[in-house]
């Protein structure tokens, strides 16, 4: 993703994976040298194609689509951000080239770096309700709920507006219930805080998710295939085939003896 400043306060900025600081500090990735801008005015954290906005100080004037932001919010392509008096637009960027390997480089872009999309460490796969069949990559702190402002929005009346949040750790996803009405469950057990490991089930009332680590299902499928026994039908027919061959050979020998 990148930021475009339509009024020219800053040149366009291609956001990098990780934390991108917006402020007046000299080491800011987006440096806005204005009196209304704090040294660390806000942070934009990019993980794959997911962007979140964090405002460390509630007194910093930051807006998302003209609404004041406090805490952490999800940002999507096409959204408008306000940093004090400065307006910026969020634009999606194609991060992996779909051109053939032998295609010529576009004119004026020789030597440009082609960025590859980062593969998320964990994916929540919906297995019931409105989430069924959908995959939600989790590369950073994600809020799940009915509100459009959540990173993972589930259109279900049983899910609270801000139901729960998940955060990647070394061993899985740290899950926290955000005061939901109908509860958050890991493998059927209601939790306020818990750890969701690959293969575990996360349930928000009746909406269920399975936590998948990329490559996990492929590995399990390969193992199952390797250990699968031969079909019984094929094994049971082999003696009959051998017996038939022996009988035919004996008959052919007898016919040759009597007809000579």
Coordinates of N, CA and C in Angstrom, one line a residue, residues 75 88 113 131 136:
X75 N -7.4 -0.2 8.4 CA -7.4 0.8 7.3 C -7.5 0.0 6.0
X88 N -4.3 12.5 3.5 CA -3.6 11.5 2.7 C -4.6 10.4 2.3
X113 N 12.7 -2.7 -8.1 CA 12.5 -3.9 -7.2 C 11.1 -4.4 -7.3
X131 N -19.1 -17.0 8.0 CA -17.7 -17.1 7.8 C -17.3 -18.3 7.0
X136 N -9.0 -15.9 6.6 CA -8.7 -14.6 7.1 C -7.2 -14.7 7.6

